Amino acid sequence: MKNQQDIKHIANLVNLSFSDSEVQKLIKDIKKVSQYLMDKLSCLDTENIEPMEHIFHTANIFRGDYSTDSLDREGLLKNAPVKENGYFAVPRIMDEN
Amino acid sequence: MDLTRLTISEALEKIKNKEISIIELVRSYLKQIENLNKTIGAYITVCREDCERMGPILQEKLDCGENIPLAGIPMALSDNIITRGVLTTCASKMLHNFIPQYDSTVNEKLRHSGAILLGKLNMDEFSIGSSNENSYFGPVKNPWDPERVPGGSCGGAAAAVAANMACFALGSDACGSVRQPSSFCGVVGLKPTYGLISRYGLIAFASSLEQIGPITRTVEDCAIVLNAIAGYDPKDSTSANIKHPDYTAFLKDNIKGLKIGLPKEYIEKGLQKEIKQKLCEALTVFESMGAVVEEISIPMTKYAIPAYYIIASAEASSNLARYDGIRYGYRAEDCESLEELYKKTRSEGFGFEVKRTIMLGAYFISRNCYDSYYKKALKVRRLISEDFKKAFNDIDVIITPTVPKTAFKTGRKDDPIQMCMSNIYTVSANLAGLCAISIPHGTDCNGLPVGLQLIGKPFDEGTLIRAAYAFEKNT
Amino acid sequence: MKDLKEKLMEYEVVIGLEVHAELTTNSKIYCNCATRFGGEPNTRCCPVCTGMPGALPVLNKKVVEYAVKAGLATNCSITRYSRQDRKNYFYPDLPKAYQTSQQDRPLCTNGYLEIEVDGLLKKVGIHRIHIEEDAGKLIHNESGNNTLIDYNRCGVPLIEIVTRPELNSSAEVKVFIEKLKAILEYTEVSDCKMQEGSLRVDINLSVRPKGESTLGNRTEIKNLNSISAIVRAIEYEAKRQIDEVKKGRKIIQETRRWDDEKGVSFPMREKNETVDYRFFPEPDLCPIIIDEAWLNEIKSSVPELPDERKNRIIAEYKLPEYDANFITGSKTLADYFEKAACKSKNPKAISNWLMGDLSKKLKENNVEITNIPVTPENLAKLVEFIDSGVISGKIAKQVFEIMWVTSGDPAEIIENKGLRVINDADEIRKVVIKVFEENPKAIEDIRKGKEKSIGFLIGQVMRKTNGKAAPDIANQLIRKELDRYFDS
């Protein structure tokens, strides 16, 4: 992420927008961080090391297949900033039809 | 008598003997909060009414002879721990109005144990920060010196316990967020083994690294709280299905023969002189009690911060994607399209540090960076865990300073890497899934608390508690 | 010469499928909310499936077993050490803004299905089968400024079956999907209701000059709600692409939406930027390890599959291959057949009923065979009554109609309605005599050599007996009566 365009690309992926001055700061910060990380890590050979996705060797943690009561709808929608007839709502999406 | 100075065990004893009532105890804490919160800023929410209501209910149950292990003990939770019916903000504008309709497992357990929730504690927004200066609700001040930070991300929790604004508190620790502020504020902070405490209801920041941990004034209190919150939870797939011991059974002033390792990489450079001195003193204390101290090596130490930084940001970028203004929390006004709703809500709802972390994290797992950053970090994580596994073949406990320097002045929060450096000794325990405790060990020349860290094998909290308790008794 | 030129310019269509099937579990993939179709909006939701802060997933064991079962039934290798990953993207139907899915280590890989089209056998490769969670439903109201969201479907378990690009015509695709559907039904992994969206098929299609080995640019076609829509969409898209290529244009790699009413597909609006899902291992879920014991347990739960059943039914019930194919195309139909056939001496007649009157009824009433008033036992009895001459084939159709409405026993219906064939010659003779009295003209015609009028007389006898007179006896008696008549 070296320039404005790279920042914009990632920002679009994570749905964030930044002012020009923020973009400048981000470029600076990110450059510093990635420089630091690369300096530290690039000299370490990890060619034959398996990535560690989980700390412990536990596997097969499952739930039984039975249904229980769901949250009541009022509770589910309680914190929704906008709701309509028992639904959550977003501005109308046009491109579907 | 100032009731807020009582430890958990003392308070329980006095309540049991009817020297004090639960409501008296709770009110002294509410008073203390009222007096100090303006200057310290430890609390975001105070549950005054619930406390007044719960006090008499618990007292009555207790008087009827019910066995309630923590009956009436006033405590507080970091605001990233979900509390049903109580505002839970994660110190963010994004959740400034969020009242959950469900509960975290730890809060459920504490409620059943009879603890009383005083309120919700300030922290760095979404656990991102090491100084508690990144809160939507304002910074937390160190009770020892308000010009200094309390540490982070759970600064509010450590400050509240240090300033007697809570009998104990729970925070979460992804790289030292419980231990570093505990060290800065002179209290006991434990990061349990990954999997010992349920994460259900902990608002996720770095899922594979973080654990909820207690902050207390004494090691004994730490053991008592750990008893109440530890244990398997079928709602958390990463929770360990093991039977844990009674941790108070380890409160024995006897560590004869305990093998303690000191990693040479941890004392090489950048360590404050007095902290080095304190560490030497601590070794002497341990040896005088019959422990054996030896030098060990954790060669991968210097790669810990980079690996942590990549893994934590990557997980955070995904964990924080759900905040979109649709189901809960902040929603930007007057948005005409979906894209506008997403972008405005997220850009206005998150603080800059959070957004920077999301950007970096997304970058680390983006198609072209995955192998060189994220995958590499996971490989380093394995190397670090193997280092510790090897070390623990010969020793029982590792001793290190908790932080390289005591609490620093406010206003230094800008540099993302520099901020991480105060977690340089704490982060490895998270990467390797170990347990670790920070205990107070006197003060430096500025009168600021110094902390000592003990790191234990997975699920060996008992040994940590035994060593920490013995140390506490002999200093 | 013209033919040869055309042959040189021929194009080959290359099709790969992505099939999503909802599993028939009772509860969702990561929480205990119910999975039933429909329901009031947002009433089958909880903090886990709506991505509330702090909520955590726990995998439903049945989901793994169903996926592995589907894999075994489609000749896949089962991944012993499997993992779940996060697929990160924003959409309002996806509450966590990531879908928990599988990327690097899907549960099943490298399978195939054998299909038969125009008498030719063909193996179609299955690239992978993985588990993932379904998204919610968006409601786009014509009026109103908002799109509404219902999360009931969110977290319903899915398997995604990805084929290799080895299908070359709509006919092959049709047979493949029918076969896959039958297998998923047989294994009871999915109920495969395309209308309700529990089976969804996306098509990847490209064209290339015959003989070429590299693939052309492909388009993805979505919104296909029935097999006939799939067939039409493929034919449309193949023609569109060939026309484009013939005009020298390049095919744009895009996603297209099929409009079945208009019979056209058109490109869906997409962001210009390339999507990057940023897959990474799901830290909230443990690996899935399938050991020998568990695999064997799942293996033993895989029932007889359509091909095996077809062969057995041919052998056991002596049915023609055509019948067996038809009947085993659906598990419930085959179950019905076997229940009836094992009680009958005439399985072929049962098969005829299933392919004829019964199928017609199912279609007319739009019902499932598991849900009809006519039990297999009663159908077997009905066939028995025909075969033993208790009722005629024509009467049987009447009886069947009554059975369909009342779910009654055919024996009782025949008795109560007095539909039994009249074999009593005296009784029929009385009717014949009556008919002779009433129709002197017909008899006169017969005398004059108009043989056809005999049929008329039989018809009259049948009419007077409500069709119950045994036709052969009626015929015999009429001839006898005629002889007597002419002799006198």
Coordinates of N, CA and C in Angstrom, one line a residue, chain C residues 39-187:
Chain C
G39 N -42.1 -18.9 7.5 CA -42.2 -18.3 8.9 C -42.2 -16.8 8.9
E40 N -42.8 -16.2 9.9 CA -42.8 -14.8 10.0 C -41.3 -14.3 10.0
P41 N -41.1 -13.1 9.3 CA -39.7 -12.7 9.2 C -39.0 -12.4 10.5
N42 N -37.8 -12.8 10.5 CA -36.9 -12.6 11.7 C -37.4 -13.2 13.0
T43 N -38.0 -14.4 12.9 CA -38.5 -15.1 14.1 C -37.7 -16.4 14.3
R44 N -36.8 -16.7 13.4 CA -35.9 -17.9 13.6 C -34.5 -17.4 13.6
C45 N -34.2 -16.5 14.5 CA -32.9 -15.8 14.6 C -32.4 -15.7 16.0
C46 N -31.1 -15.6 16.2 CA -30.5 -15.4 17.5 C -29.2 -14.6 17.4
P47 N -28.6 -14.3 18.5 CA -27.4 -13.5 18.3 C -26.3 -14.1 17.4
V48 N -26.2 -15.5 17.4 CA -25.2 -16.1 16.6 C -25.5 -15.9 15.1
C49 N -26.7 -16.2 14.6 CA -27.0 -16.2 13.2 C -27.2 -14.8 12.7
T50 N -27.3 -13.8 13.6 CA -27.5 -12.4 13.1 C -26.2 -11.6 13.4
G51 N -25.1 -12.3 13.8 CA -23.8 -11.7 13.9 C -23.8 -10.6 15.0
M52 N -24.5 -10.8 16.1 CA -24.4 -9.8 17.2 C -23.0 -9.9 17.8
P53 N -22.6 -8.7 18.3 CA -21.2 -8.7 18.9 C -21.0 -9.7 20.0
G54 N -19.9 -10.4 19.9 CA -19.5 -11.4 21.0 C -20.1 -12.8 20.8
A55 N -21.1 -12.9 19.9 CA -21.7 -14.3 19.7 C -20.7 -15.2 18.9
L56 N -20.7 -16.5 19.2 CA -19.8 -17.4 18.6 C -20.5 -18.6 18.0
P57 N -19.9 -19.1 17.0 CA -20.5 -20.3 16.3 C -20.0 -21.6 16.9
V58 N -20.9 -22.6 16.9 CA -20.5 -24.0 17.2 C -21.2 -24.9 16.1
L59 N -20.3 -25.7 15.4 CA -20.7 -26.4 14.2 C -21.7 -27.6 14.6
N60 N -22.8 -27.6 13.8 CA -23.7 -28.7 13.9 C -23.1 -30.0 13.3
K61 N -23.0 -31.1 14.1 CA -22.4 -32.3 13.6 C -23.0 -32.9 12.4
K62 N -24.3 -32.8 12.4 CA -25.1 -33.4 11.3 C -24.6 -32.8 9.9
V63 N -24.3 -31.5 9.9 CA -23.9 -30.9 8.7 C -22.7 -31.6 8.1
V64 N -21.7 -31.9 9.0 CA -20.5 -32.6 8.5 C -20.9 -34.0 7.9
E65 N -21.8 -34.7 8.7 CA -22.2 -36.0 8.3 C -22.9 -36.0 6.9
Y66 N -23.8 -35.0 6.8 CA -24.6 -34.9 5.5 C -23.7 -34.6 4.3
A67 N -22.7 -33.7 4.6 CA -21.8 -33.3 3.5 C -21.0 -34.5 3.1
V68 N -20.5 -35.3 4.1 CA -19.6 -36.4 3.8 C -20.5 -37.5 3.1
K69 N -21.7 -37.7 3.5 CA -22.6 -38.6 2.9 C -22.8 -38.2 1.4
A70 N -23.0 -37.0 1.1 CA -23.2 -36.5 -0.3 C -21.9 -36.8 -1.0
G71 N -20.8 -36.6 -0.4 CA -19.5 -36.8 -1.0 C -19.3 -38.3 -1.4
L72 N -19.7 -39.2 -0.4 CA -19.5 -40.6 -0.7 C -20.5 -41.1 -1.8
A73 N -21.6 -40.5 -1.8 CA -22.6 -40.9 -2.9 C -22.2 -40.3 -4.2
T74 N -21.3 -39.4 -4.3 CA -20.8 -38.9 -5.6 C -19.4 -39.2 -5.8
N75 N -18.9 -40.3 -5.2 CA -17.6 -40.9 -5.5 C -16.4 -40.0 -5.1
C76 N -16.6 -39.1 -4.1 CA -15.6 -38.1 -3.7 C -14.6 -38.8 -2.8
S77 N -13.4 -38.2 -2.7 CA -12.5 -38.5 -1.6 C -12.9 -37.6 -0.4
I78 N -12.8 -38.2 0.8 CA -13.2 -37.4 2.0 C -11.9 -36.8 2.6
T79 N -11.9 -35.5 2.9 CA -10.8 -34.9 3.5 C -10.7 -35.2 4.9
R80 N -9.6 -35.8 5.4 CA -9.6 -36.3 6.8 C -9.3 -35.2 7.7
Y81 N -8.6 -34.1 7.3 CA -8.3 -33.0 8.2 C -8.9 -31.8 7.4
S82 N -10.1 -31.3 7.8 CA -10.7 -30.3 7.1 C -10.9 -29.1 8.0
R83 N -11.2 -27.9 7.4 CA -11.1 -26.7 8.1 C -12.2 -25.7 7.5
Q84 N -12.6 -24.7 8.3 CA -13.5 -23.7 7.8 C -12.8 -22.4 7.7
D85 N -13.2 -21.6 6.8 CA -12.6 -20.3 6.5 C -13.6 -19.2 6.4
R86 N -13.1 -18.0 6.6 CA -14.0 -16.8 6.4 C -13.8 -16.3 5.0
K87 N -15.0 -16.0 4.4 CA -15.0 -15.3 3.1 C -15.6 -13.9 3.4
N88 N -14.7 -12.9 3.2 CA -15.1 -11.6 3.7 C -15.7 -10.7 2.5
Y89 N -16.9 -10.3 2.7 CA -17.5 -9.3 1.8 C -18.8 -8.7 2.4
F90 N -19.1 -7.6 2.0 CA -20.3 -6.9 2.6 C -21.5 -7.1 1.7
Y91 N -22.6 -7.5 2.4 CA -23.9 -7.4 1.8 C -24.9 -7.5 2.9
P92 N -26.1 -6.8 2.8 CA -27.0 -6.7 3.9 C -27.6 -8.1 4.4
D93 N -27.5 -9.1 3.5 CA -28.1 -10.4 3.9 C -27.0 -11.2 4.6
L94 N -25.8 -10.7 4.8 CA -24.7 -11.4 5.4 C -24.3 -10.7 6.7
P95 N -24.9 -11.0 7.8 CA -24.8 -10.1 9.0 C -23.4 -10.0 9.6
K96 N -22.5 -11.0 9.5 CA -21.2 -10.8 10.0 C -20.2 -10.1 9.0
A97 N -20.7 -9.9 7.8 CA -19.9 -9.4 6.7 C -18.8 -10.4 6.4
Y98 N -18.9 -11.6 6.8 CA -18.2 -12.7 6.2 C -19.0 -13.9 6.2
Q99 N -18.8 -14.8 5.2 CA -19.5 -16.0 5.2 C -18.6 -17.1 5.7
T100 N -19.0 -17.9 6.7 CA -18.2 -19.0 7.1 C -18.4 -20.1 6.1
S101 N -17.2 -20.5 5.5 CA -17.3 -21.4 4.3 C -16.0 -22.3 4.4
Q102 N -15.7 -22.9 3.3 CA -14.4 -23.7 3.3 C -13.7 -23.3 2.0
Q103 N -12.4 -23.0 2.2 CA -11.6 -22.7 1.0 C -10.6 -23.7 0.7
D104 N -9.5 -23.8 1.5 CA -8.4 -24.7 1.2 C -8.7 -26.2 1.4
R105 N -9.5 -26.5 2.4 CA -9.7 -27.9 2.8 C -11.1 -28.2 2.8
P106 N -11.8 -28.3 1.6 CA -13.2 -28.7 1.6 C -13.4 -30.2 2.1
L107 N -14.5 -30.5 2.6 CA -14.8 -31.9 3.1 C -14.6 -33.0 2.0
C108 N -15.1 -32.7 0.8 CA -15.0 -33.7 -0.2 C -14.4 -33.1 -1.5
T109 N -13.6 -34.0 -2.2 CA -13.0 -33.5 -3.4 C -13.0 -34.7 -4.4
N110 N -12.8 -34.3 -5.7 CA -12.5 -35.3 -6.8 C -13.5 -36.4 -6.9
G111 N -14.7 -36.1 -7.0 CA -15.7 -37.1 -7.3 C -16.2 -37.1 -8.7
Y112 N -17.2 -37.9 -9.0 CA -17.8 -37.9 -10.3 C -19.2 -38.5 -10.3
L113 N -20.0 -38.1 -11.3 CA -21.3 -38.8 -11.5 C -21.3 -39.3 -12.9
E114 N -21.9 -40.5 -13.1 CA -22.0 -41.0 -14.5 C -23.4 -40.7 -15.0
I115 N -23.5 -40.1 -16.2 CA -24.8 -39.8 -16.7 C -24.9 -40.5 -18.1
E116 N -26.2 -40.7 -18.5 CA -26.4 -41.3 -19.8 C -27.3 -40.4 -20.6
V117 N -26.8 -40.0 -21.7 CA -27.6 -39.1 -22.6 C -27.5 -39.7 -24.0
D118 N -28.7 -39.9 -24.6 CA -28.8 -40.5 -25.9 C -28.1 -41.8 -26.0
G119 N -28.2 -42.6 -24.9 CA -27.6 -43.9 -25.0 C -26.0 -43.9 -24.7
L120 N -25.5 -42.7 -24.5 CA -24.0 -42.7 -24.3 C -23.7 -42.4 -22.8
L121 N -22.8 -43.1 -22.3 CA -22.4 -42.9 -20.9 C -21.3 -41.9 -20.8
K122 N -21.4 -41.1 -19.8 CA -20.3 -40.0 -19.6 C -20.1 -39.8 -18.2
K123 N -18.8 -39.7 -17.8 CA -18.4 -39.3 -16.4 C -18.3 -37.8 -16.3
V124 N -19.0 -37.2 -15.3 CA -18.8 -35.8 -15.1 C -18.1 -35.6 -13.8
G125 N -17.0 -34.9 -13.8 CA -16.2 -34.7 -12.6 C -16.8 -33.8 -11.6
I126 N -16.7 -34.1 -10.3 CA -17.1 -33.2 -9.3 C -15.8 -32.7 -8.6
H127 N -15.6 -31.4 -8.7 CA -14.3 -30.8 -8.3 C -14.3 -30.8 -6.7
R128 N -15.4 -30.4 -6.1 CA -15.4 -30.3 -4.6 C -16.8 -30.2 -4.1
I129 N -16.9 -30.6 -2.8 CA -18.1 -30.3 -2.1 C -17.7 -29.7 -0.7
H130 N -18.2 -28.5 -0.4 CA -17.9 -27.9 0.9 C -19.1 -27.5 1.6
I131 N -19.0 -27.3 3.0 CA -20.1 -26.8 3.8 C -20.0 -25.3 3.9
E132 N -21.1 -24.6 4.0 CA -21.1 -23.2 4.3 C -22.5 -22.8 4.8
E133 N -22.6 -21.5 5.2 CA -23.9 -21.0 5.8 C -24.6 -20.2 4.7
D134 N -26.0 -20.3 4.7 CA -26.8 -19.6 3.8 C -26.9 -18.1 4.3
A135 N -27.3 -17.2 3.4 CA -27.5 -15.8 3.7 C -29.0 -15.6 4.0
G136 N -29.3 -14.4 4.4 CA -30.7 -14.0 4.7 C -31.4 -13.7 3.3
K137 N -32.6 -13.2 3.5 CA -33.4 -12.8 2.2 C -33.6 -11.3 2.2
L138 N -33.5 -10.8 1.0 CA -33.8 -9.4 0.9 C -35.1 -9.2 0.1
I139 N -35.9 -8.3 0.6 CA -37.2 -8.0 -0.1 C -37.1 -6.6 -0.7
H140 N -37.2 -6.6 -2.0 CA -37.2 -5.3 -2.7 C -38.6 -5.0 -3.0
N141 N -39.2 -4.1 -2.2 CA -40.5 -3.6 -2.5 C -40.6 -2.7 -3.7
E142 N -41.6 -2.8 -4.5 CA -41.8 -1.9 -5.6 C -41.9 -0.5 -5.1
S143 N -42.8 -0.4 -4.1 CA -43.0 0.9 -3.4 C -42.1 1.0 -2.2
G144 N -41.9 2.2 -1.6 CA -41.1 2.3 -0.4 C -39.7 2.5 -0.8
N145 N -39.0 3.2 0.1 CA -37.6 3.6 -0.1 C -36.6 2.6 0.4
N146 N -37.1 1.5 1.0 CA -36.1 0.6 1.7 C -36.2 -0.8 1.1
T147 N -35.0 -1.4 1.2 CA -34.9 -2.9 0.9 C -35.0 -3.5 2.3
L148 N -35.9 -4.5 2.5 CA -36.1 -5.1 3.8 C -35.3 -6.4 3.9
I149 N -34.9 -6.7 5.2 CA -34.1 -7.9 5.4 C -34.7 -8.9 6.4
D150 N -34.8 -10.1 6.0 CA -35.3 -11.2 6.8 C -34.1 -12.2 7.0
Y151 N -33.7 -12.4 8.3 CA -32.6 -13.3 8.5 C -32.9 -14.7 8.9
N152 N -34.2 -15.1 8.7 CA -34.6 -16.5 9.0 C -33.7 -17.5 8.3
R153 N -33.4 -17.3 7.0 CA -32.6 -18.3 6.3 C -31.1 -18.2 6.6
C154 N -30.8 -17.1 7.3 CA -29.4 -16.9 7.5 C -28.8 -18.0 8.5
G155 N -27.8 -18.7 8.0 CA -27.2 -19.8 8.8 C -27.8 -21.1 8.6
V156 N -28.7 -21.2 7.6 CA -29.2 -22.5 7.2 C -28.0 -23.2 6.5
P157 N -27.8 -24.5 6.9 CA -26.6 -25.1 6.3 C -26.7 -25.5 4.8
L158 N -25.7 -25.3 4.1 CA -25.6 -25.5 2.7 C -24.4 -26.4 2.4
I159 N -24.6 -27.2 1.3 CA -23.3 -27.8 0.7 C -23.3 -27.1 -0.7
E160 N -22.0 -26.7 -1.1 CA -21.8 -26.3 -2.4 C -21.1 -27.4 -3.2
I161 N -21.7 -27.8 -4.3 CA -21.1 -28.8 -5.1 C -20.6 -28.1 -6.4
V162 N -19.3 -28.2 -6.6 CA -18.8 -27.6 -7.8 C -18.3 -28.7 -8.8
T163 N -18.9 -28.7 -10.0 CA -18.4 -29.7 -11.0 C -17.2 -29.2 -11.8
R164 N -16.6 -30.0 -12.5 CA -15.6 -29.6 -13.4 C -16.3 -29.2 -14.7
P165 N -15.7 -28.3 -15.5 CA -16.3 -27.9 -16.7 C -16.4 -29.0 -17.8
E166 N -17.2 -30.0 -17.5 CA -17.2 -31.1 -18.4 C -18.6 -31.5 -19.0
L167 N -19.5 -30.5 -18.9 CA -20.8 -30.7 -19.5 C -20.9 -29.9 -20.8
N168 N -21.5 -30.5 -21.8 CA -21.4 -29.9 -23.1 C -22.8 -29.5 -23.8
S169 N -23.9 -29.8 -23.0 CA -25.2 -29.4 -23.6 C -26.2 -29.3 -22.5
S170 N -27.3 -28.6 -22.9 CA -28.4 -28.5 -21.9 C -28.9 -29.8 -21.6
A171 N -28.9 -30.8 -22.5 CA -29.5 -32.1 -22.2 C -28.6 -32.8 -21.2
E172 N -27.3 -32.7 -21.3 CA -26.4 -33.3 -20.3 C -26.6 -32.7 -18.9
V173 N -26.8 -31.3 -18.9 CA -27.0 -30.6 -17.7 C -28.2 -31.1 -17.0
K174 N -29.3 -31.2 -17.8 CA -30.6 -31.7 -17.3 C -30.5 -33.0 -16.6
V175 N -29.8 -34.0 -17.3 CA -29.7 -35.3 -16.8 C -28.8 -35.3 -15.5
F176 N -27.8 -34.5 -15.6 CA -26.8 -34.4 -14.4 C -27.6 -33.9 -13.2
I177 N -28.3 -32.8 -13.4 CA -29.0 -32.3 -12.2 C -30.1 -33.2 -11.7
E178 N -30.8 -33.9 -12.6 CA -31.8 -34.8 -12.2 C -31.2 -35.9 -11.3
K179 N -30.0 -36.4 -11.8 CA -29.3 -37.5 -11.1 C -28.8 -37.0 -9.8
L180 N -28.2 -35.8 -9.7 CA -27.7 -35.3 -8.5 C -28.8 -35.1 -7.5
K181 N -29.9 -34.6 -8.0 CA -31.1 -34.3 -7.2 C -31.6 -35.6 -6.6
A182 N -31.6 -36.7 -7.4 CA -32.1 -38.0 -6.9 C -31.1 -38.5 -5.8
I183 N -29.9 -38.3 -6.0 CA -28.9 -38.8 -5.0 C -29.0 -38.0 -3.7
L184 N -29.2 -36.7 -3.8 CA -29.3 -35.9 -2.6 C -30.6 -36.3 -1.8
E185 N -31.7 -36.6 -2.6 CA -32.9 -37.1 -2.0 C -32.8 -38.5 -1.4
Y186 N -32.1 -39.4 -2.1 CA -31.9 -40.7 -1.6 C -31.2 -40.7 -0.3
T187 N -30.1 -39.9 -0.3 CA -29.3 -39.9 0.9 C -30.0 -39.0 2.0

